[in-house]
Tab-separated table of C-alpha atoms and ligand atoms in Angstrom:
chain	number	residue	atom	x	y	z
A	1	MET	CA	26.213	9.505	16.793
A	2	ALA	CA	25.408	6.264	18.546
A	3	GLU	CA	23.343	4.951	15.670
A	4	PRO	CA	24.314	2.176	13.248
A	5	TRP	CA	25.448	3.332	9.789
A	6	TRP	CA	22.375	1.853	8.096
A	7	LYS	CA	20.181	4.322	9.984
A	8	THR	CA	22.212	7.477	9.394
A	9	GLY	CA	23.652	6.601	5.978
A	10	VAL	CA	22.553	6.845	2.364
A	11	VAL	CA	22.589	3.751	0.144
A	12	TYR	CA	23.357	3.929	-3.582
A	13	GLN	CA	21.933	1.158	-5.758
A	14	ILE	CA	24.087	-0.019	-8.654
A	15	TYR	CA	22.709	-2.003	-11.547
A	16	PRO	CA	26.031	-3.601	-12.518
A	17	ARG	CA	25.243	-4.453	-16.149
A	18	SER	CA	24.817	-0.779	-16.959
A	19	PHE	CA	27.169	0.943	-14.583
A	20	LEU	CA	30.645	0.996	-16.138
A	21	ASP	CA	32.220	-1.377	-18.639
A	22	THR	CA	36.001	-1.602	-18.308
A	23	ASP	CA	36.763	-4.541	-20.602
A	24	GLY	CA	34.874	-3.387	-23.669
A	25	ASP	CA	32.387	-6.262	-23.846
A	26	GLY	CA	29.443	-3.861	-23.695
A	27	MET	CA	28.517	-4.985	-20.188
A	28	GLY	CA	29.299	-3.242	-16.918
A	29	ASP	CA	31.610	-5.105	-14.541
A	30	LEU	CA	32.927	-5.186	-10.976
A	31	ALA	CA	36.168	-3.470	-12.016
A	32	GLY	CA	34.010	-0.605	-13.325
A	33	ILE	CA	32.341	-0.232	-9.951
A	34	THR	CA	35.727	-0.235	-8.202
A	35	GLN	CA	36.908	2.430	-10.623
A	36	ARG	CA	33.980	4.679	-9.691
A	37	LEU	CA	34.410	4.421	-5.903
A	38	ASP	CA	36.178	7.784	-5.702
A	39	TYR	CA	33.246	9.356	-7.504
A	40	LEU	CA	30.834	7.725	-5.033
A	41	SER	CA	32.918	8.849	-2.115
A	42	ASP	CA	32.864	12.444	-3.470
A	43	LEU	CA	29.134	12.174	-3.942
A	44	GLY	CA	28.926	11.314	-0.263
A	45	VAL	CA	27.079	8.001	-0.122
A	46	ASP	CA	27.713	5.560	2.722
A	47	ALA	CA	26.955	2.226	1.086
A	48	ILE	CA	26.437	0.591	-2.275
A	49	TRP	CA	23.960	-2.169	-3.052
A	50	LEU	CA	24.731	-4.207	-6.155
A	51	SER	CA	21.890	-5.862	-8.046
A	52	PRO	CA	22.849	-9.561	-8.446
A	53	VAL	CA	26.285	-10.363	-9.827
A	54	PHE	CA	26.188	-14.106	-9.091
A	55	THR	CA	26.527	-16.857	-11.681
A	56	SER	CA	23.356	-16.716	-13.750
A	57	PRO	CA	21.962	-17.493	-17.194
A	58	GLN	CA	20.574	-13.895	-17.019
A	59	LYS	CA	17.011	-14.823	-17.921
A	60	ASP	CA	15.918	-12.222	-15.346
A	61	MET	CA	19.161	-10.243	-15.528
A	62	GLY	CA	20.793	-12.023	-12.602
A	63	TYR	CA	17.668	-12.456	-10.450
A	64	ASP	CA	17.911	-16.086	-11.594
A	65	VAL	CA	20.890	-17.377	-9.656
A	66	ALA	CA	22.718	-20.571	-10.640
A	67	ASP	CA	25.410	-20.282	-7.951
A	68	TYR	CA	25.027	-17.980	-4.949
A	69	CYS	CA	28.693	-18.290	-4.079
A	70	ASP	CA	30.372	-17.254	-7.299
A	71	ILE	CA	30.504	-14.250	-9.625
A	72	ASP	CA	29.166	-14.413	-13.163
A	73	PRO	CA	32.013	-14.107	-15.711
A	74	LEU	CA	30.094	-11.175	-17.241
A	75	PHE	CA	31.056	-9.145	-14.180
A	76	GLY	CA	34.440	-10.625	-13.249
A	77	ASP	CA	35.392	-13.159	-10.593
A	78	LEU	CA	35.682	-13.592	-6.834
A	79	ALA	CA	39.047	-11.814	-6.792
A	80	ASP	CA	37.389	-8.769	-8.408
A	81	MET	CA	34.728	-8.859	-5.709
A	82	ASP	CA	37.322	-9.109	-2.940
A	83	ARG	CA	39.082	-6.106	-4.446
A	84	LEU	CA	35.842	-4.151	-4.691
A	85	ILE	CA	34.966	-4.868	-1.057
A	86	ALA	CA	38.458	-3.894	0.140
A	87	GLU	CA	38.558	-0.681	-1.934
A	88	ALA	CA	35.062	0.301	-0.817
A	89	HIS	CA	35.943	-0.280	2.820
A	90	ALA	CA	39.131	1.755	2.407
A	91	ARG	CA	36.822	4.671	1.525
A	92	ASP	CA	34.368	3.936	4.340
A	93	ILE	CA	31.741	2.687	1.899
A	94	LYS	CA	29.765	-0.406	2.899
A	95	VAL	CA	28.849	-3.109	0.383
A	96	LEU	CA	25.450	-4.816	0.211
A	97	LEU	CA	24.781	-7.725	-2.146
A	98	ASP	CA	21.403	-8.721	-3.550
A	99	TRP	CA	20.293	-12.058	-2.101
A	100	VAL	CA	17.540	-13.809	-4.068
A	101	PRO	CA	16.076	-16.448	-1.756
A	102	ASN	CA	12.609	-17.017	-3.222
A	103	HIS	CA	13.780	-18.762	-6.368
A	104	THR	CA	16.883	-20.056	-8.093
A	105	SER	CA	17.674	-20.411	-11.766
A	106	ASP	CA	16.461	-23.648	-13.354
A	107	GLN	CA	20.198	-24.157	-14.086
A	108	HIS	CA	21.072	-24.198	-10.377
A	109	PRO	CA	22.450	-27.681	-9.514
A	110	TRP	CA	19.776	-27.920	-6.785
A	111	PHE	CA	16.982	-27.664	-9.314
A	112	VAL	CA	18.739	-29.865	-11.872
A	113	GLU	CA	18.857	-32.565	-9.187
A	114	SER	CA	15.356	-31.849	-7.912
A	115	ARG	CA	13.799	-32.280	-11.329
A	116	SER	CA	15.759	-35.454	-12.103
A	117	SER	CA	13.348	-37.793	-10.276
A	118	ARG	CA	10.629	-37.834	-7.635
A	119	ASP	CA	12.837	-39.443	-5.000
A	120	ASN	CA	16.252	-37.795	-5.236
A	121	PRO	CA	17.669	-36.121	-2.079
A	122	LYS	CA	16.520	-32.681	-3.307
A	123	ALA	CA	13.122	-33.843	-4.564
A	124	ASP	CA	11.358	-31.534	-2.060
A	125	TRP	CA	13.613	-28.493	-2.356
A	126	TYR	CA	11.119	-26.890	-4.757
A	127	TRP	CA	7.305	-26.881	-4.979
A	128	TRP	CA	6.264	-29.962	-6.935
A	129	ARG	CA	2.638	-31.030	-7.310
A	130	ASP	CA	0.726	-33.736	-9.156
A	131	ALA	CA	-1.132	-31.621	-11.679
A	132	THR	CA	-0.932	-30.256	-15.195
A	133	ARG	CA	-0.354	-26.734	-16.474
A	134	GLU	CA	-3.897	-26.805	-17.886
A	135	ASP	CA	-5.321	-27.752	-14.509
A	136	PRO	CA	-2.790	-26.199	-12.105
A	137	PRO	CA	-2.829	-26.548	-8.283
A	138	ASN	CA	-3.937	-22.917	-7.804
A	139	ASN	CA	-4.672	-19.716	-9.724
A	140	TRP	CA	-1.310	-18.007	-9.196
A	141	GLU	CA	0.110	-16.306	-12.266
A	142	ALA	CA	3.727	-16.041	-13.361
A	143	ASN	CA	5.083	-12.477	-13.239
A	144	PHE	CA	6.383	-11.100	-16.567
A	145	VAL	CA	5.016	-13.884	-18.780
A	146	GLY	CA	1.504	-14.277	-17.386
A	147	GLY	CA	-0.313	-17.612	-17.449
A	148	PRO	CA	-0.117	-20.199	-14.678
A	149	ALA	CA	2.807	-19.984	-12.244
A	150	TRP	CA	3.226	-23.708	-12.847
A	151	THR	CA	5.218	-25.543	-15.512
A	152	PHE	CA	5.011	-29.232	-16.320
A	153	ASP	CA	8.190	-31.249	-16.148
A	154	ASP	CA	8.398	-34.269	-18.440
A	155	THR	CA	10.739	-36.288	-16.256
A	156	ARG	CA	8.814	-35.990	-13.003
A	157	GLN	CA	5.447	-35.803	-14.748
A	158	GLN	CA	4.558	-33.077	-12.256
A	159	VAL	CA	4.316	-29.293	-12.228
A	160	TYR	CA	6.655	-26.971	-10.314
A	161	LEU	CA	5.875	-23.505	-8.978
A	162	HIS	CA	7.504	-20.339	-10.346
A	163	ASN	CA	6.158	-16.966	-9.288
A	164	PHE	CA	8.344	-15.420	-11.979
A	165	LEU	CA	9.711	-17.008	-15.177
A	166	PRO	CA	9.558	-20.789	-15.705
A	167	GLU	CA	13.369	-20.534	-15.489
A	168	GLN	CA	13.000	-19.250	-11.879
A	169	PRO	CA	11.564	-22.139	-9.824
A	170	ASP	CA	10.490	-21.186	-6.272
A	171	LEU	CA	12.553	-22.738	-3.475
A	172	ASN	CA	10.606	-24.608	-0.798
A	173	TRP	CA	11.501	-22.803	2.429
A	174	ARG	CA	9.367	-25.260	4.416
A	175	ASN	CA	12.190	-27.729	3.914
A	176	PRO	CA	14.839	-27.272	6.666
A	177	GLU	CA	17.579	-28.402	4.274
A	178	VAL	CA	16.757	-25.438	2.020
A	179	VAL	CA	16.941	-23.108	5.002
A	180	ALA	CA	20.339	-24.498	5.989
A	181	ALA	CA	21.727	-24.341	2.439
A	182	MET	CA	20.538	-20.760	1.966
A	183	HIS	CA	21.968	-19.745	5.338
A	184	ASP	CA	25.309	-21.087	4.133
A	185	THR	CA	25.176	-18.711	1.162
A	186	LEU	CA	24.754	-15.785	3.564
A	187	ARG	CA	27.692	-16.940	5.666
A	188	PHE	CA	29.826	-17.302	2.541
A	189	TRP	CA	29.507	-13.570	1.807
A	190	LEU	CA	29.512	-12.342	5.393
A	191	ASP	CA	32.760	-14.242	5.935
A	192	ARG	CA	34.154	-12.478	2.856
A	193	GLY	CA	33.392	-9.120	4.431
A	194	VAL	CA	30.161	-7.864	2.882
A	195	ASP	CA	28.128	-5.583	5.122
A	196	GLY	CA	24.757	-7.115	4.420
A	197	PHE	CA	22.099	-7.841	1.881
A	198	ARG	CA	19.232	-6.412	-0.040
A	199	ILE	CA	16.783	-9.315	-0.020
A	200	ASP	CA	14.632	-9.957	-3.063
A	201	VAL	CA	10.813	-10.441	-2.755
A	202	ILE	CA	11.193	-11.518	0.849
A	203	HIS	CA	7.431	-11.586	1.475
A	204	LEU	CA	7.021	-14.588	-0.826
A	205	LEU	CA	9.130	-16.957	1.270
A	206	GLY	CA	6.698	-18.271	3.858
A	207	LYS	CA	4.202	-19.876	1.519
A	208	PRO	CA	1.557	-21.976	3.251
A	209	GLU	CA	1.684	-25.681	2.433
A	210	LEU	CA	-1.771	-25.568	0.808
A	211	LEU	CA	-1.013	-22.634	-1.521
A	212	PRO	CA	-4.475	-21.020	-1.432
A	213	ASN	CA	-5.916	-19.109	-4.387
A	214	GLN	CA	-5.170	-15.409	-4.824
A	215	PRO	CA	-7.977	-12.793	-5.099
A	216	GLY	CA	-8.808	-11.775	-8.652
A	217	ALA	CA	-8.361	-8.620	-10.711
A	218	ASP	CA	-11.529	-7.095	-9.186
A	219	ASP	CA	-9.550	-6.644	-5.945
A	220	PRO	CA	-6.156	-5.211	-7.055
A	221	ILE	CA	-4.888	-4.231	-3.596
A	222	GLY	CA	-6.063	-7.473	-1.967
A	223	ARG	CA	-4.405	-9.216	-4.868
A	224	VAL	CA	-0.967	-7.634	-4.357
A	225	ASN	CA	-1.221	-7.794	-0.585
A	226	PHE	CA	-2.258	-11.452	-0.621
A	227	PHE	CA	1.384	-12.541	-0.568
A	228	ASP	CA	1.756	-11.708	3.121
A	229	PHE	CA	2.229	-15.033	4.870
A	230	ASP	CA	2.688	-15.674	8.599
A	231	ASP	CA	5.444	-18.216	8.068
A	232	THR	CA	7.744	-15.627	6.473
A	233	HIS	CA	8.366	-14.092	9.889
A	234	GLU	CA	10.008	-17.154	11.353
A	235	ILE	CA	12.251	-17.398	8.296
A	236	LEU	CA	13.230	-13.771	8.783
A	237	ARG	CA	14.050	-14.315	12.444
A	238	GLY	CA	16.466	-17.030	11.360
A	239	VAL	CA	18.146	-14.729	8.851
A	240	ARG	CA	18.335	-11.869	11.368
A	241	ALA	CA	19.929	-14.027	14.065
A	242	LEU	CA	22.514	-15.240	11.579
A	243	VAL	CA	23.388	-11.743	10.336
A	244	ASP	CA	23.452	-10.250	13.841
A	245	GLY	CA	25.876	-13.000	14.830
A	246	TYR	CA	28.517	-11.118	12.835
A	247	ASP	CA	30.309	-8.020	14.094
A	248	GLY	CA	30.235	-4.562	12.553
A	249	ASP	CA	26.568	-3.636	12.120
A	250	ARG	CA	25.820	-5.945	9.199
A	251	THR	CA	22.361	-5.320	7.876
A	252	THR	CA	19.415	-6.524	5.812
A	253	VAL	CA	16.976	-4.539	3.717
A	254	GLY	CA	14.078	-6.555	2.407
A	255	GLU	CA	11.974	-5.993	-0.662
A	256	VAL	CA	8.467	-6.337	0.763
A	257	PHE	CA	6.367	-5.731	-2.298
A	258	LEU	CA	3.093	-5.117	-0.479
A	259	LEU	CA	1.389	-1.813	-1.157
A	260	SER	CA	0.541	-1.063	2.470
A	261	THR	CA	2.862	0.594	4.963
A	262	LYS	CA	1.042	-1.150	7.810
A	263	LEU	CA	1.833	-4.555	6.305
A	264	VAL	CA	5.425	-3.618	5.522
A	265	ALA	CA	5.882	-2.600	9.175
A	266	LYS	CA	5.272	-6.200	10.300
A	267	TYR	CA	8.462	-7.315	8.574
A	268	TYR	CA	10.603	-5.537	11.140
A	269	GLY	CA	9.238	-7.922	13.785
A	270	ASN	CA	10.190	-6.961	17.322
A	271	ASN	CA	13.564	-5.773	16.182
A	272	ASP	CA	14.250	-9.401	15.307
A	273	GLU	CA	13.355	-9.564	11.611
A	274	LEU	CA	14.473	-7.144	8.867
A	275	HIS	CA	16.709	-4.232	9.867
A	276	LEU	CA	15.094	-2.229	7.059
A	277	ALA	CA	12.162	-2.893	4.750
A	278	PHE	CA	11.327	-1.135	1.506
A	279	ASN	CA	8.062	0.771	1.716
A	280	PHE	CA	6.926	1.239	-1.867
A	281	PRO	CA	3.713	3.316	-1.676
A	282	PRO	CA	5.802	6.543	-1.911
A	283	LEU	CA	7.581	5.115	-4.966
A	284	PHE	CA	4.209	5.121	-6.714
A	285	ALA	CA	3.140	8.568	-5.492
A	286	PRO	CA	2.812	11.349	-8.078
A	287	TRP	CA	4.510	14.747	-7.603
A	288	ASP	CA	1.735	16.164	-5.448
A	289	ALA	CA	2.039	17.715	-1.988
A	290	ASP	CA	-1.230	16.250	-0.662
A	291	VAL	CA	-0.397	12.724	-1.760
A	292	TRP	CA	3.091	12.981	-0.255
A	293	ARG	CA	1.695	14.360	2.979
A	294	LYS	CA	-0.464	11.231	3.237
A	295	ARG	CA	2.319	8.811	2.316
A	296	ILE	CA	4.675	10.357	4.869
A	297	GLY	CA	1.833	10.452	7.402
A	298	ARG	CA	1.303	6.724	6.993
A	299	VAL	CA	4.932	6.069	7.828
A	300	ILE	CA	4.617	8.219	10.953
A	301	ASP	CA	1.343	6.604	12.036
A	302	GLU	CA	1.751	3.002	10.954
A	303	MET	CA	5.381	2.155	11.627
A	304	PRO	CA	6.306	1.332	15.222
A	305	ALA	CA	8.692	3.877	16.744
A	306	ASP	CA	11.654	1.492	16.673
A	307	ALA	CA	11.195	0.431	13.026
A	308	TRP	CA	13.448	2.661	10.941
A	309	PRO	CA	11.810	3.627	7.603
A	310	THR	CA	13.324	3.614	4.108
A	311	TRP	CA	12.724	5.990	1.184
A	312	VAL	CA	13.035	5.237	-2.522
A	313	LEU	CA	12.111	7.267	-5.587
A	314	SER	CA	13.722	5.106	-8.263
A	315	ASN	CA	15.078	1.602	-8.727
A	316	HIS	CA	15.729	-0.960	-11.458
A	317	ASP	CA	12.081	-2.073	-11.603
A	318	GLN	CA	10.175	1.178	-12.161
A	319	PRO	CA	10.454	4.135	-14.537
A	320	ARG	CA	12.869	6.704	-13.111
A	321	HIS	CA	11.180	9.410	-11.039
A	322	ARG	CA	12.484	12.141	-13.326
A	323	THR	CA	10.378	10.522	-16.050
A	324	ARG	CA	7.413	9.819	-13.786
A	325	TYR	CA	7.316	13.441	-12.649
A	326	GLY	CA	7.055	14.658	-16.249
A	327	ASN	CA	10.774	15.030	-16.967
A	328	HIS	CA	10.752	18.358	-15.174
A	329	GLU	CA	14.122	19.609	-13.958
A	330	GLY	CA	12.721	21.697	-11.086
A	331	ARG	CA	10.679	18.795	-9.743
A	332	ALA	CA	13.613	16.397	-9.986
A	333	ARG	CA	15.749	18.865	-8.007
A	334	SER	CA	13.167	19.265	-5.267
A	335	ALA	CA	12.586	15.518	-5.233
A	336	ALA	CA	16.235	15.109	-4.213
A	337	VAL	CA	15.583	17.281	-1.156
A	338	LEU	CA	12.369	15.416	-0.359
A	339	LEU	CA	14.083	12.018	-0.556
A	340	LEU	CA	17.192	12.944	1.414
A	341	THR	CA	15.527	14.783	4.302
A	342	GLN	CA	12.922	12.235	5.414
A	343	ARG	CA	13.228	10.376	8.687
A	344	GLY	CA	14.694	7.088	7.511
A	345	THR	CA	17.327	5.629	5.224
A	346	PRO	CA	17.259	6.941	1.644
A	347	PHE	CA	18.140	4.777	-1.353
A	348	LEU	CA	19.484	6.465	-4.473
A	349	TYR	CA	19.385	4.681	-7.804
A	350	ALA	CA	22.556	5.120	-9.864
A	351	GLY	CA	22.113	7.937	-12.353
A	352	GLU	CA	19.446	9.876	-10.510
A	353	GLU	CA	22.211	12.157	-9.233
A	354	LEU	CA	22.896	13.005	-12.898
A	355	GLY	CA	19.225	13.819	-13.456
A	356	LEU	CA	18.686	10.834	-15.733
A	357	GLU	CA	15.306	10.113	-17.206
A	358	ASP	CA	14.387	6.716	-18.664
A	359	ALA	CA	16.076	5.864	-21.950
A	360	VAL	CA	13.783	5.225	-24.895
A	361	VAL	CA	14.411	1.607	-25.885
A	362	ALA	CA	12.890	0.191	-29.049
A	363	PRO	CA	10.887	-2.996	-28.424
A	364	GLU	CA	13.307	-5.025	-30.551
A	365	ASP	CA	16.223	-3.856	-28.389
A	366	MET	CA	14.658	-4.817	-25.080
A	367	VAL	CA	16.348	-7.636	-23.192
A	368	ASP	CA	14.354	-7.649	-19.958
A	369	PRO	CA	11.346	-9.988	-19.812
A	370	GLY	CA	9.534	-7.354	-17.736
A	371	GLY	CA	10.274	-4.533	-20.235
A	372	ARG	CA	12.169	-2.522	-17.610
A	373	ASP	CA	15.014	-1.605	-19.976
A	374	GLY	CA	14.329	2.154	-19.872
A	375	CYS	CA	15.507	2.594	-16.280
A	376	ARG	CA	18.368	0.117	-16.784
A	377	ALA	CA	20.180	1.887	-19.622
A	378	PRO	CA	23.960	2.440	-19.395
A	379	ILE	CA	24.982	5.448	-17.293
A	380	PRO	CA	26.263	8.205	-19.611
A	381	TRP	CA	29.265	9.140	-17.455
A	382	GLY	CA	30.243	11.972	-19.819
A	383	GLN	CA	27.282	13.857	-18.306
A	384	ALA	CA	28.958	13.896	-14.897
A	385	ASP	CA	31.104	16.950	-15.772
A	386	ASP	CA	29.561	20.301	-14.910
A	387	ASN	CA	26.321	18.631	-13.939
A	388	THR	CA	24.274	20.951	-11.724
A	389	MET	CA	22.059	18.091	-10.538
A	390	LEU	CA	25.165	16.271	-9.326
A	391	ASP	CA	26.305	19.429	-7.526
A	392	LEU	CA	22.930	19.591	-5.815
A	393	TYR	CA	23.030	15.947	-4.659
A	394	ARG	CA	26.545	16.521	-3.308
A	395	ALA	CA	25.398	19.632	-1.450
A	396	ILE	CA	22.404	17.861	0.123
A	397	LEU	CA	24.508	14.862	1.116
A	398	ARG	CA	27.057	17.187	2.688
A	399	ALA	CA	24.303	18.959	4.590
A	400	ARG	CA	23.037	15.578	5.847
A	401	LYS	CA	26.470	14.506	7.004
A	402	ASN	CA	26.826	17.688	9.044
A	403	SER	CA	23.459	17.386	10.690
A	404	PRO	CA	22.406	14.811	13.300
A	405	ALA	CA	18.872	16.202	12.838
A	406	LEU	CA	18.818	15.277	9.142
A	407	GLN	CA	20.495	11.928	9.684
A	408	ALA	CA	18.523	10.604	12.577
A	409	GLY	CA	16.310	13.334	14.011
A	410	ASP	CA	12.618	13.405	14.793
A	411	PHE	CA	10.159	14.673	12.217
A	412	ALA	CA	7.403	17.245	12.772
A	413	TRP	CA	5.071	18.943	10.318
A	414	ILE	CA	4.863	22.729	10.146
A	415	ASP	CA	1.647	24.259	8.807
A	416	SER	CA	2.121	25.363	5.228
A	417	ALA	CA	0.411	26.764	2.150
A	418	PRO	CA	-1.494	24.389	-0.152
A	419	GLY	CA	0.869	22.739	-2.633
A	420	THR	CA	3.799	22.867	-0.221
A	421	LEU	CA	5.248	20.665	2.506
A	422	VAL	CA	7.217	22.125	5.386
A	423	TYR	CA	8.699	20.061	8.204
A	424	GLU	CA	11.259	20.252	10.931
A	425	ARG	CA	13.883	17.676	11.810
A	426	THR	CA	15.323	17.803	15.307
A	427	ARG	CA	17.973	15.957	17.236
A	428	GLY	CA	19.142	17.448	20.531
A	429	ASP	CA	19.794	21.098	19.792
A	430	ASP	CA	20.342	20.488	16.084
A	431	HIS	CA	17.405	21.642	13.927
A	432	ARG	CA	16.679	21.853	10.221
A	433	VAL	CA	13.566	23.086	8.448
A	434	VAL	CA	12.772	21.752	4.997
A	435	ALA	CA	10.299	23.508	2.699
A	436	ILE	CA	9.208	22.132	-0.661
A	437	ASN	CA	7.027	23.754	-3.284
A	438	PHE	CA	5.326	21.117	-5.459
A	439	THR	CA	3.667	23.682	-7.737
A	440	ASP	CA	4.542	25.952	-10.635
A	441	GLU	CA	3.534	29.039	-8.595
A	442	PRO	CA	5.555	30.958	-5.994
A	443	LYS	CA	4.497	30.093	-2.423
A	444	PRO	CA	4.905	31.786	0.943
A	445	VAL	CA	6.519	29.942	3.861
A	446	LEU	CA	5.814	30.601	7.538
A	447	LEU	CA	8.897	29.605	9.485
A	448	PRO	CA	8.928	28.652	13.166
A	449	GLU	CA	10.370	31.267	15.474
A	450	GLY	CA	14.107	31.803	15.367
A	451	GLU	CA	16.681	32.842	12.853
A	452	TRP	CA	16.806	30.587	9.815
A	453	ARG	CA	19.477	30.704	7.194
A	454	CYS	CA	19.386	28.861	3.879
A	455	GLU	CA	21.763	25.902	3.744
A	456	VAL	CA	20.674	24.353	0.436
A	457	THR	CA	18.299	25.634	-2.227
A	458	THR	CA	17.346	23.974	-5.495
A	459	ALA	CA	16.739	27.340	-7.165
A	460	GLY	CA	18.171	30.852	-6.787
A	461	ASP	CA	18.582	32.680	-3.488
A	462	PHE	CA	15.922	31.973	-0.909
A	463	THR	CA	14.333	35.236	0.101
A	464	GLY	CA	11.629	33.955	2.404
A	465	GLN	CA	9.260	32.675	-0.244
A	466	LEU	CA	9.549	29.613	-2.454
A	467	THR	CA	9.908	30.068	-6.202
A	468	PRO	CA	8.050	27.533	-8.421
A	469	ASN	CA	9.136	23.956	-7.568
A	470	GLU	CA	11.806	25.200	-5.199
A	471	ALA	CA	12.951	23.226	-2.153
A	472	VAL	CA	15.175	24.533	0.611
A	473	ILE	CA	16.943	23.237	3.687
A	474	LEU	CA	17.207	25.892	6.391
A	475	ARG	CA	19.280	25.852	9.555
B	1	GLC	C1	12.363	-8.324	-7.562
B	1	GLC	C2	13.469	-7.652	-8.326
B	1	GLC	C3	13.181	-7.752	-9.781
B	1	GLC	C4	13.142	-9.224	-10.159
B	1	GLC	C5	12.123	-9.974	-9.291
B	1	GLC	C6	12.295	-11.454	-9.416
B	1	GLC	O1	11.166	-7.678	-7.683
B	1	GLC	O2	13.626	-6.329	-7.894
B	1	GLC	O3	14.118	-7.071	-10.567
B	1	GLC	O4	12.824	-9.357	-11.509
B	1	GLC	O5	12.264	-9.673	-7.941
B	1	GLC	O6	13.480	-11.865	-8.795
């Protein structure tokens, strides 16, 4: 098919700390990922995205980077990364790294220099203001810890901005030297052969010079969607031009944490900004046919035809969907069909193919400042033998690979009973019908004309009606 891999493929997110530990230090590592590539190739995914593995004091589990161009010793070294990239490519698996451009670690040499005086060469690489933490420049709050997003520095006698932890100062992307230095970090990895980047909280980059106040708690949506700044788009055009300057369909997928599909759509630009943008409203949707019909409808109505959507049910920041949907096996099975048959690129989160729910982590054992430890627990690989959920994911991924309609086809609704969703995917003369029962009752399905045979079912044999929580792919 004449489509780039990032449109037809399936991406598998790895949270390296918890994936596979090969050196017995209790922490997953790059060698562990390399060791599991055959498993991933059997599963049938096309790309892996690694949450950050760069040098980091791990205050935000690697999302606080102290050196963008080196590997943290926890995970291995650059030679391990080169090996991982080569072994993945040998199996036709692409590798995406997690680029964190909004903030660095406070241990990054850039920040160490920036905070050393008011007139050093990097004095303006971060957001410094004459103010105090008690009387900060604006009302922004620090994620995870709460309180002002501003911390006072004794040396400079000024405050600096951090949208996350005080140990994660925000870079000043208005400064062209920051842009150039961050572009160099992209080139470093593209030159080493990575296929692209997942980009962290991309919507925060284009902050206006005056840093206006954010709406309050009485306007929760306006509050989240406030961080949608015009200047981000020019920054993205710069990143896109750089990435597109490389051969081989390199790509970017940006985390646009705005809870509006219409706003997310803007981050594709005119095919000159992000290749893909995360659209999170479906991630927060309950297991309910009507809600899903609306969320999917928004993508159809609000995304321009040439902006290719993405689909996510779980990641390292939210409770796993198996848990969110009531730890219900039948729902988790049908959710796999729902996720992998939408029009757009699906993202799997390591472990969902084993049917994992969130681990129960005692408060005293939590290490994440955001309390997200439950979805970040080590993968219990012993569960991969005789795992019927894994068999199902493999079967759906095989069905996708064999079907241009499922990989890149158009999407059309088919009228269906309440509590169900039925849709058709079409590309040329390739057709698939997908039917999903979101309820605990059996449901009838009215198929379009023609002869339809069951290719994948999450339950027993499909006899023309859906059993409770059953999903089917028909061809
Ligand atoms: C993103 C990441 C999250 C991280 C935050 C700050 O939301 O997904 O894990 O804590 O950005 O970098």
